[in-house]
mmCIF file of C-alpha atoms and ligand atoms in Angstrom:
data_model
loop_
_atom_site.group_PDB
_atom_site.id
_atom_site.type_symbol
_atom_site.label_atom_id
_atom_site.label_comp_id
_atom_site.label_asym_id
_atom_site.label_seq_id
_atom_site.Cartn_x
_atom_site.Cartn_y
_atom_site.Cartn_z
ATOM 1 C CA MET A 1 -45.653 -0.342 21.660
ATOM 2 C CA ARG A 2 -47.384 -2.734 24.044
ATOM 3 C CA THR A 3 -47.541 -5.978 22.070
ATOM 4 C CA VAL A 4 -49.323 -9.287 22.571
ATOM 5 C CA ILE A 5 -47.579 -12.259 20.934
ATOM 6 C CA THR A 6 -49.689 -15.423 20.767
ATOM 7 C CA GLY A 7 -47.543 -18.518 20.467
ATOM 8 C CA GLY A 8 -44.882 -16.485 22.274
ATOM 9 C CA ALA A 9 -43.259 -19.574 23.815
ATOM 10 C CA GLY A 10 -42.888 -21.306 20.459
ATOM 11 C CA PHE A 11 -39.947 -21.389 18.084
ATOM 12 C CA VAL A 12 -40.728 -18.291 15.996
ATOM 13 C CA GLY A 13 -42.768 -16.628 18.760
ATOM 14 C CA SER A 14 -39.889 -16.656 21.231
ATOM 15 C CA HIS A 15 -37.570 -15.013 18.676
ATOM 16 C CA LEU A 16 -40.248 -12.366 18.082
ATOM 17 C CA CYS A 17 -40.487 -11.697 21.837
ATOM 18 C CA GLU A 18 -36.719 -11.214 21.919
ATOM 19 C CA ARG A 19 -36.695 -8.817 18.951
ATOM 20 C CA PHE A 20 -39.615 -6.698 20.215
ATOM 21 C CA LEU A 21 -38.021 -6.384 23.673
ATOM 22 C CA ALA A 22 -34.699 -5.437 22.062
ATOM 23 C CA GLU A 23 -36.510 -2.680 20.122
ATOM 24 C CA GLY A 24 -37.801 -1.307 23.454
ATOM 25 C CA HIS A 25 -41.393 -2.558 23.237
ATOM 26 C CA GLU A 26 -43.420 -4.233 25.966
ATOM 27 C CA VAL A 27 -44.280 -7.885 25.290
ATOM 28 C CA ILE A 28 -47.060 -10.048 26.692
ATOM 29 C CA ALA A 29 -46.429 -13.598 25.476
ATOM 30 C CA VAL A 30 -49.537 -15.780 25.392
ATOM 31 C CA ASP A 31 -49.158 -19.527 24.933
ATOM 32 C CA ASN A 32 -50.965 -22.695 26.052
ATOM 33 C CA LEU A 33 -47.678 -24.635 25.797
ATOM 34 C CA LEU A 34 -49.148 -27.331 23.527
ATOM 35 C CA THR A 35 -46.089 -27.256 21.255
ATOM 36 C CA GLY A 36 -44.301 -24.246 22.792
ATOM 37 C CA HIS A 37 -42.132 -24.483 25.899
ATOM 38 C CA LEU A 38 -41.240 -22.196 28.806
ATOM 39 C CA ARG A 39 -37.529 -22.888 28.322
ATOM 40 C CA ASN A 40 -37.762 -20.858 25.078
ATOM 41 C CA ILE A 41 -38.582 -17.686 27.025
ATOM 42 C CA GLU A 42 -37.106 -18.239 30.476
ATOM 43 C CA HIS A 43 -34.129 -15.976 29.607
ATOM 44 C CA LEU A 44 -36.595 -13.106 29.049
ATOM 45 C CA GLY A 45 -38.251 -13.429 32.468
ATOM 46 C CA ALA A 46 -36.014 -10.875 34.169
ATOM 47 C CA ASN A 47 -36.858 -8.186 31.617
ATOM 48 C CA PRO A 48 -39.380 -5.732 33.193
ATOM 49 C CA GLY A 49 -41.063 -5.270 29.809
ATOM 50 C CA PHE A 50 -41.886 -8.965 29.518
ATOM 51 C CA ALA A 51 -44.867 -10.910 30.848
ATOM 52 C CA PHE A 52 -46.149 -14.417 30.178
ATOM 53 C CA ARG A 53 -49.792 -15.566 30.204
ATOM 54 C CA LYS A 54 -50.571 -19.277 29.956
ATOM 55 C CA HIS A 55 -53.744 -19.197 27.901
ATOM 56 C CA ASN A 56 -55.288 -20.966 24.920
ATOM 57 C CA ILE A 57 -56.143 -18.223 22.398
ATOM 58 C CA SER A 58 -58.934 -20.447 21.039
ATOM 59 C CA GLU A 59 -60.736 -19.168 24.183
ATOM 60 C CA PRO A 60 -61.417 -15.404 24.474
ATOM 61 C CA LEU A 61 -58.531 -13.404 25.938
ATOM 62 C CA LEU A 62 -58.935 -10.346 28.164
ATOM 63 C CA ILE A 63 -55.972 -8.003 28.622
ATOM 64 C CA ASP A 64 -55.986 -5.034 31.008
ATOM 65 C CA GLY A 65 -54.793 -1.696 29.679
ATOM 66 C CA PRO A 66 -53.817 -0.607 26.200
ATOM 67 C CA VAL A 67 -52.517 -2.871 23.435
ATOM 68 C CA ASP A 68 -50.887 -1.439 20.317
ATOM 69 C CA ALA A 69 -50.090 -4.569 18.318
ATOM 70 C CA ILE A 70 -51.020 -8.238 18.293
ATOM 71 C CA LEU A 71 -48.866 -10.845 16.574
ATOM 72 C CA HIS A 72 -50.908 -14.002 16.154
ATOM 73 C CA PHE A 73 -48.428 -16.882 15.979
ATOM 74 C CA ALA A 74 -50.167 -19.561 18.037
ATOM 75 C CA SER A 75 -50.563 -22.848 16.138
ATOM 76 C CA PRO A 76 -48.950 -26.234 15.808
ATOM 77 C CA ALA A 77 -46.857 -25.735 12.673
ATOM 78 C CA SER A 78 -44.894 -28.860 11.821
ATOM 79 C CA PRO A 79 -46.677 -31.585 9.839
ATOM 80 C CA ALA A 80 -46.102 -34.089 12.678
ATOM 81 C CA ASP A 81 -47.547 -31.647 15.234
ATOM 82 C CA TYR A 82 -50.663 -30.748 13.318
ATOM 83 C CA LEU A 83 -51.271 -34.398 12.430
ATOM 84 C CA ALA A 84 -51.116 -35.156 16.161
ATOM 85 C CA HIS A 85 -53.408 -32.189 17.047
ATOM 86 C CA PRO A 86 -55.736 -31.652 14.068
ATOM 87 C CA ILE A 87 -58.694 -30.242 16.041
ATOM 88 C CA ALA A 88 -56.566 -27.849 18.119
ATOM 89 C CA THR A 89 -54.931 -26.717 14.853
ATOM 90 C CA LEU A 90 -58.294 -26.020 13.207
ATOM 91 C CA LYS A 91 -59.538 -24.243 16.343
ATOM 92 C CA VAL A 92 -56.548 -21.958 16.779
ATOM 93 C CA GLY A 93 -56.588 -20.972 13.102
ATOM 94 C CA SER A 94 -60.307 -20.190 13.209
ATOM 95 C CA LEU A 95 -61.522 -19.433 16.774
ATOM 96 C CA GLY A 96 -58.045 -18.310 17.857
ATOM 97 C CA THR A 97 -57.739 -15.875 14.971
ATOM 98 C CA HIS A 98 -61.266 -14.607 15.669
ATOM 99 C CA ASN A 99 -60.369 -13.985 19.318
ATOM 100 C CA ALA A 100 -57.111 -12.249 18.381
ATOM 101 C CA LEU A 101 -59.019 -10.025 15.934
ATOM 102 C CA GLY A 102 -61.646 -9.273 18.595
ATOM 103 C CA LEU A 103 -58.906 -8.124 20.932
ATOM 104 C CA ALA A 104 -57.367 -5.979 18.169
ATOM 105 C CA LYS A 105 -60.748 -4.371 17.470
ATOM 106 C CA ALA A 106 -61.462 -3.714 21.160
ATOM 107 C CA LYS A 107 -58.040 -2.144 21.722
ATOM 108 C CA ASN A 108 -57.691 -0.324 18.391
ATOM 109 C CA ALA A 109 -54.551 -2.345 17.857
ATOM 110 C CA ARG A 110 -52.985 -3.556 14.645
ATOM 111 C CA LEU A 111 -52.842 -7.295 14.088
ATOM 112 C CA LEU A 112 -50.297 -9.345 12.198
ATOM 113 C CA MET A 113 -51.254 -12.933 11.433
ATOM 114 C CA ALA A 114 -48.769 -15.743 10.802
ATOM 115 C CA SER A 115 -49.843 -17.399 7.587
ATOM 116 C CA THR A 116 -47.841 -19.967 5.676
ATOM 117 C CA SER A 117 -46.603 -21.235 2.342
ATOM 118 C CA GLU A 118 -49.018 -24.139 2.972
ATOM 119 C CA ILE A 119 -51.668 -21.748 1.655
ATOM 120 C CA TYR A 120 -50.245 -22.694 -1.761
ATOM 121 C CA GLY A 121 -50.602 -26.440 -1.073
ATOM 122 C CA ASP A 122 -48.690 -28.574 -3.610
ATOM 123 C CA PRO A 123 -48.123 -25.611 -5.929
ATOM 124 C CA GLU A 124 -48.573 -25.696 -9.680
ATOM 125 C CA VAL A 125 -46.876 -22.312 -10.012
ATOM 126 C CA HIS A 126 -43.186 -21.905 -9.281
ATOM 127 C CA PRO A 127 -41.827 -19.898 -7.532
ATOM 128 C CA GLN A 128 -44.887 -18.957 -5.486
ATOM 129 C CA ARG A 129 -46.121 -15.375 -5.747
ATOM 130 C CA GLU A 130 -48.710 -13.913 -3.427
ATOM 131 C CA ASP A 131 -51.326 -13.726 -6.199
ATOM 132 C CA TYR A 132 -51.298 -17.532 -6.674
ATOM 133 C CA TRP A 133 -54.441 -19.077 -5.100
ATOM 134 C CA GLY A 134 -52.922 -22.436 -4.360
ATOM 135 C CA ASN A 135 -53.574 -26.145 -4.816
ATOM 136 C CA VAL A 136 -54.751 -27.509 -1.459
ATOM 137 C CA ASN A 137 -56.389 -30.856 -0.671
ATOM 138 C CA PRO A 138 -58.963 -29.832 1.981
ATOM 139 C CA ILE A 139 -59.577 -33.375 3.245
ATOM 140 C CA GLY A 140 -55.996 -34.698 3.171
ATOM 141 C CA PRO A 141 -53.769 -35.042 6.244
ATOM 142 C CA ARG A 142 -52.430 -31.483 5.851
ATOM 143 C CA GLY A 143 -55.907 -30.010 5.346
ATOM 144 C CA CYS A 144 -56.368 -29.214 9.060
ATOM 145 C CA TYR A 145 -53.461 -26.771 8.919
ATOM 146 C CA ASP A 146 -53.797 -25.469 5.357
ATOM 147 C CA GLU A 147 -57.522 -24.781 5.572
ATOM 148 C CA ALA A 148 -57.275 -23.285 9.074
ATOM 149 C CA LYS A 149 -54.677 -20.837 7.766
ATOM 150 C CA ARG A 150 -56.744 -20.106 4.647
ATOM 151 C CA PHE A 151 -59.762 -19.397 6.871
ATOM 152 C CA ALA A 152 -57.530 -17.240 9.081
ATOM 153 C CA GLU A 153 -56.470 -15.134 6.083
ATOM 154 C CA ALA A 154 -60.124 -14.774 5.066
ATOM 155 C CA ILE A 155 -61.295 -13.598 8.496
ATOM 156 C CA VAL A 156 -58.327 -11.240 8.830
ATOM 157 C CA MET A 157 -59.281 -9.619 5.511
ATOM 158 C CA ALA A 158 -62.947 -9.471 6.612
ATOM 159 C CA TYR A 159 -62.003 -7.612 9.826
ATOM 160 C CA HIS A 160 -59.797 -5.360 7.766
ATOM 161 C CA ARG A 161 -62.508 -4.527 5.229
ATOM 162 C CA TYR A 162 -65.557 -4.503 7.515
ATOM 163 C CA HIS A 163 -64.196 -3.257 10.855
ATOM 164 C CA LYS A 164 -61.197 -1.353 9.429
ATOM 165 C CA VAL A 165 -58.769 -3.153 11.735
ATOM 166 C CA PRO A 166 -55.212 -2.494 10.500
ATOM 167 C CA THR A 167 -54.044 -5.996 9.613
ATOM 168 C CA ARG A 168 -50.967 -7.661 8.129
ATOM 169 C CA ILE A 169 -50.535 -11.183 6.778
ATOM 170 C CA VAL A 170 -47.112 -12.804 6.536
ATOM 171 C CA ARG A 171 -46.845 -16.033 4.532
ATOM 172 C CA ILE A 172 -43.948 -17.829 6.165
ATOM 173 C CA PHE A 173 -41.893 -20.345 4.194
ATOM 174 C CA ASN A 174 -39.736 -23.064 5.807
ATOM 175 C CA THR A 175 -37.833 -21.464 8.670
ATOM 176 C CA TYR A 176 -35.131 -22.936 10.903
ATOM 177 C CA GLY A 177 -32.807 -22.047 13.730
ATOM 178 C CA PRO A 178 -32.234 -22.400 17.455
ATOM 179 C CA ARG A 179 -35.259 -23.381 19.617
ATOM 180 C CA MET A 180 -36.830 -25.641 17.045
ATOM 181 C CA ARG A 181 -37.780 -28.834 18.826
ATOM 182 C CA LEU A 182 -35.451 -31.692 17.940
ATOM 183 C CA ASN A 183 -38.454 -34.011 17.720
ATOM 184 C CA ASP A 184 -40.924 -31.727 15.928
ATOM 185 C CA GLY A 185 -40.678 -33.995 12.884
ATOM 186 C CA ARG A 186 -39.472 -31.329 10.469
ATOM 187 C CA VAL A 187 -36.729 -32.276 8.107
ATOM 188 C CA LEU A 188 -33.983 -30.091 9.514
ATOM 189 C CA PRO A 189 -34.214 -31.027 13.212
ATOM 190 C CA ALA A 190 -34.838 -34.628 12.111
ATOM 191 C CA PHE A 191 -31.580 -34.799 10.107
ATOM 192 C CA MET A 192 -29.571 -32.914 12.733
ATOM 193 C CA GLY A 193 -30.881 -35.070 15.585
ATOM 194 C CA GLN A 194 -30.131 -38.193 13.573
ATOM 195 C CA ILE A 195 -26.557 -37.212 12.736
ATOM 196 C CA LEU A 196 -25.809 -36.144 16.320
ATOM 197 C CA ARG A 197 -27.135 -39.474 17.629
ATOM 198 C CA GLY A 198 -25.186 -41.428 14.986
ATOM 199 C CA GLU A 199 -28.376 -42.625 13.271
ATOM 200 C CA ASP A 200 -29.085 -42.741 9.541
ATOM 201 C CA LEU A 201 -30.778 -39.766 7.896
ATOM 202 C CA THR A 202 -34.358 -40.546 6.822
ATOM 203 C CA VAL A 203 -35.009 -39.057 3.387
ATOM 204 C CA PHE A 204 -38.689 -39.369 2.418
ATOM 205 C CA GLY A 205 -39.379 -40.445 -1.169
ATOM 206 C CA GLN A 206 -36.362 -40.046 -3.439
ATOM 207 C CA GLY A 207 -35.534 -36.703 -1.809
ATOM 208 C CA GLU A 208 -36.188 -34.858 -5.071
ATOM 209 C CA GLN A 209 -38.790 -32.571 -3.495
ATOM 210 C CA THR A 210 -37.487 -29.064 -2.822
ATOM 211 C CA ARG A 211 -37.763 -26.556 0.013
ATOM 212 C CA SER A 212 -36.200 -23.130 0.588
ATOM 213 C CA PHE A 213 -34.957 -22.570 4.136
ATOM 214 C CA CYS A 214 -34.885 -19.189 5.874
ATOM 215 C CA TYR A 215 -32.912 -18.513 9.055
ATOM 216 C CA VAL A 216 -35.183 -17.416 11.878
ATOM 217 C CA THR A 217 -33.651 -13.968 12.555
ATOM 218 C CA ASP A 218 -34.131 -13.059 8.876
ATOM 219 C CA LEU A 219 -37.784 -14.057 9.119
ATOM 220 C CA VAL A 220 -38.253 -12.020 12.292
ATOM 221 C CA ASP A 221 -36.732 -8.969 10.617
ATOM 222 C CA GLY A 222 -39.190 -9.288 7.730
ATOM 223 C CA ILE A 223 -42.107 -9.600 10.156
ATOM 224 C CA TYR A 224 -40.974 -6.542 12.097
ATOM 225 C CA ARG A 225 -40.796 -4.478 8.908
ATOM 226 C CA LEU A 226 -44.182 -5.741 7.725
ATOM 227 C CA LEU A 227 -45.874 -4.853 11.025
ATOM 228 C CA LEU A 228 -44.561 -1.276 10.803
ATOM 229 C CA SER A 229 -45.594 -0.959 7.136
ATOM 230 C CA ASP A 230 -49.097 0.000 6.056
ATOM 231 C CA TYR A 231 -49.518 -2.933 3.654
ATOM 232 C CA SER A 232 -52.502 -5.183 4.391
ATOM 233 C CA ASP A 233 -52.296 -7.787 1.595
ATOM 234 C CA PRO A 234 -50.260 -10.982 2.201
ATOM 235 C CA VAL A 235 -46.470 -10.850 1.893
ATOM 236 C CA ASN A 236 -44.194 -13.884 1.440
ATOM 237 C CA ILE A 237 -41.207 -14.001 3.766
ATOM 238 C CA GLY A 238 -38.685 -16.740 3.075
ATOM 239 C CA ASN A 239 -35.302 -17.424 1.615
ATOM 240 C CA PRO A 240 -35.509 -18.161 -2.139
ATOM 241 C CA SER A 241 -32.427 -20.403 -2.086
ATOM 242 C CA GLU A 242 -34.057 -23.680 -3.161
ATOM 243 C CA ILE A 243 -32.591 -27.120 -2.421
ATOM 244 C CA THR A 244 -33.745 -30.725 -2.704
ATOM 245 C CA VAL A 245 -34.210 -32.717 0.483
ATOM 246 C CA LEU A 246 -31.460 -35.084 -0.676
ATOM 247 C CA GLU A 247 -29.029 -32.182 -1.163
ATOM 248 C CA LEU A 248 -29.921 -30.942 2.314
ATOM 249 C CA ALA A 249 -29.154 -34.377 3.775
ATOM 250 C CA ASN A 250 -25.756 -34.338 2.052
ATOM 251 C CA GLU A 251 -24.957 -30.812 3.262
ATOM 252 C CA ILE A 252 -25.706 -31.896 6.835
ATOM 253 C CA LEU A 253 -23.625 -35.077 6.450
ATOM 254 C CA GLN A 254 -20.679 -32.930 5.320
ATOM 255 C CA MET A 255 -20.946 -30.805 8.463
ATOM 256 C CA VAL A 256 -19.969 -33.791 10.636
ATOM 257 C CA PRO A 257 -17.202 -35.493 8.607
ATOM 258 C CA GLU A 258 -16.463 -38.048 11.337
ATOM 259 C CA SER A 259 -20.089 -39.248 11.261
ATOM 260 C CA LYS A 260 -20.897 -42.806 10.205
ATOM 261 C CA SER A 261 -24.519 -41.888 9.419
ATOM 262 C CA ARG A 262 -25.782 -42.661 5.937
ATOM 263 C CA ILE A 263 -28.890 -41.823 3.967
ATOM 264 C CA ILE A 264 -31.859 -44.198 4.072
ATOM 265 C CA TYR A 265 -35.084 -43.814 2.131
ATOM 266 C CA GLU A 266 -38.597 -43.928 3.622
ATOM 267 C CA PRO A 267 -42.026 -43.528 1.993
ATOM 268 C CA LEU A 268 -43.096 -40.042 0.949
ATOM 269 C CA PRO A 269 -46.013 -38.781 3.105
ATOM 270 C CA GLN A 270 -49.354 -38.080 1.358
ATOM 271 C CA ASP A 271 -49.729 -34.643 -0.303
ATOM 272 C CA ASP A 272 -46.096 -33.725 0.375
ATOM 273 C CA PRO A 273 -45.488 -30.568 -1.733
ATOM 274 C CA LYS A 274 -43.052 -31.307 -4.574
ATOM 275 C CA ARG A 275 -41.508 -27.856 -4.959
ATOM 276 C CA ARG A 276 -41.533 -24.795 -2.758
ATOM 277 C CA LYS A 277 -39.753 -21.494 -3.220
ATOM 278 C CA PRO A 278 -40.965 -17.996 -2.367
ATOM 279 C CA ASP A 279 -41.055 -15.144 -4.834
ATOM 280 C CA ILE A 280 -39.960 -12.308 -2.513
ATOM 281 C CA THR A 281 -40.304 -9.415 -4.950
ATOM 282 C CA LYS A 282 -42.997 -7.851 -2.756
ATOM 283 C CA ALA A 283 -40.948 -8.060 0.444
ATOM 284 C CA ARG A 284 -37.943 -6.619 -1.398
ATOM 285 C CA THR A 285 -39.797 -3.676 -2.898
ATOM 286 C CA LEU A 286 -42.349 -2.897 -0.160
ATOM 287 C CA LEU A 287 -40.232 -3.605 2.912
ATOM 288 C CA GLY A 288 -36.661 -3.292 1.619
ATOM 289 C CA TRP A 289 -36.167 -6.763 3.073
ATOM 290 C CA GLU A 290 -34.139 -9.732 1.994
ATOM 291 C CA PRO A 291 -32.501 -12.598 3.853
ATOM 292 C CA LYS A 292 -28.914 -12.060 5.051
ATOM 293 C CA ILE A 293 -27.916 -15.420 6.559
ATOM 294 C CA ASP A 294 -26.995 -18.053 4.000
ATOM 295 C CA ARG A 295 -27.539 -21.755 4.578
ATOM 296 C CA ALA A 296 -23.903 -22.544 5.507
ATOM 297 C CA GLU A 297 -23.982 -19.995 8.326
ATOM 298 C CA GLY A 298 -27.516 -20.793 9.448
ATOM 299 C CA LEU A 299 -27.001 -24.553 9.473
ATOM 300 C CA ALA A 300 -23.791 -24.151 11.506
ATOM 301 C CA LYS A 301 -25.539 -22.033 14.155
ATOM 302 C CA THR A 302 -28.450 -24.449 14.294
ATOM 303 C CA LEU A 303 -26.284 -27.565 14.621
ATOM 304 C CA GLU A 304 -24.399 -25.839 17.443
ATOM 305 C CA TYR A 305 -27.725 -25.246 19.223
ATOM 306 C CA PHE A 306 -28.889 -28.832 18.773
ATOM 307 C CA ARG A 307 -25.597 -30.098 20.247
ATOM 308 C CA THR A 308 -26.460 -28.223 23.462
ATOM 309 C CA VAL A 309 -29.955 -29.703 23.804
ATOM 310 C CA LEU A 310 -29.348 -33.292 22.721
HETATM 311 N N1 UDP B 401 -38.640 -35.029 5.177
HETATM 312 C C1 UDP B 401 -37.698 -36.041 5.017
HETATM 313 N N2 UDP B 401 -37.252 -36.687 6.120
HETATM 314 C C2 UDP B 401 -37.682 -36.409 7.386
HETATM 315 C C3 UDP B 401 -38.637 -35.372 7.554
HETATM 316 C C4 UDP B 401 -39.097 -34.705 6.420
HETATM 317 O O1 UDP B 401 -37.273 -36.332 3.896
HETATM 318 O O2 UDP B 401 -37.228 -37.060 8.347
HETATM 319 C C5 UDP B 401 -39.106 -34.300 3.982
HETATM 320 C C6 UDP B 401 -40.621 -34.173 3.854
HETATM 321 O O3 UDP B 401 -41.173 -35.282 3.212
HETATM 322 C C7 UDP B 401 -40.736 -32.891 3.045
HETATM 323 C C8 UDP B 401 -39.533 -32.063 3.482
HETATM 324 O O4 UDP B 401 -38.620 -32.980 4.076
HETATM 325 O O5 UDP B 401 -40.636 -33.164 1.681
HETATM 326 C C9 UDP B 401 -39.870 -30.976 4.474
HETATM 327 O O6 UDP B 401 -40.660 -31.539 5.473
HETATM 328 P P1 UDP B 401 -41.022 -30.782 6.820
HETATM 329 O O7 UDP B 401 -41.730 -31.762 7.701
HETATM 330 O O8 UDP B 401 -39.813 -30.138 7.374
HETATM 331 O O9 UDP B 401 -42.031 -29.615 6.442
HETATM 332 P P2 UDP B 401 -42.892 -29.181 5.154
HETATM 333 O O10 UDP B 401 -42.011 -28.293 4.369
HETATM 334 O O11 UDP B 401 -43.300 -30.420 4.370
HETATM 335 O O12 UDP B 401 -44.064 -28.495 5.739
#
């Protein structure tokens, strides 16, 4: 397959590029480098099947020759990033998704769109199944991301129903691993950066809110299976092992026993979801997928990576 990966220089995008090349596909990574970085893909440069295009997918994209699949992963994705770039986030979810769909239609390609557990907002249903419609504040600080992704799902389904474009929607839950940015503001790089610098770990609120963290290679495997499937409704991909933020802070403290870091408490951001855990029944039954890397292994690999970039 000749594949276009938007957001290809980002955290998840760069792991997708790697996986698709390893499977023998051609990859054209497209990224405007707003939150992505060339260092994430520089090791792929020597591969003859790999090409990079610096381009903002919120502007129309022309590609010469055939395209078989488009993976639309371009978007700021951490709360700190989309708060810093709310308009770019809204544009890439709406105009960017429209452009990616236009390219898919022109090339008779299939398109897989990166959606998110943020679709569910601060959920009133637990764990979250794909048929839950969500509880999103459209005008709150997270609205720029949540509503852009909700619009993106809507336009993907419209192209699927009206133009018969073969589409896939993956709803990605919290994911972590090498090539996250230490300063992207997410909880896991925040805690790991803090412990490696000997600073205190900043738990927001009382740390009772929960998340469920999936190691990046597990996520990528789920996405690969979903793309090759013929299932066009949304599918959750995430690790259902749920943990409070405070427990996560303690697990990370235990990984560096010599550390003098302690836990300090800071105010909880507005609209911070209280509980989040994917129901992955669909991924299990439709794709034969489930996560393989548990948190102990994943956290160890990730801490090792952050030591090299600090
Ligand atoms: N969080 C925290 N300390 C930090 C950064 C985040 O306690 O330094 C909390 C945040 O309030 C949220 C959870 O960790 O409850 C996950 O936040 P993140 O920014 O990683 O992403 P989210 O899952 O909210 O999209």
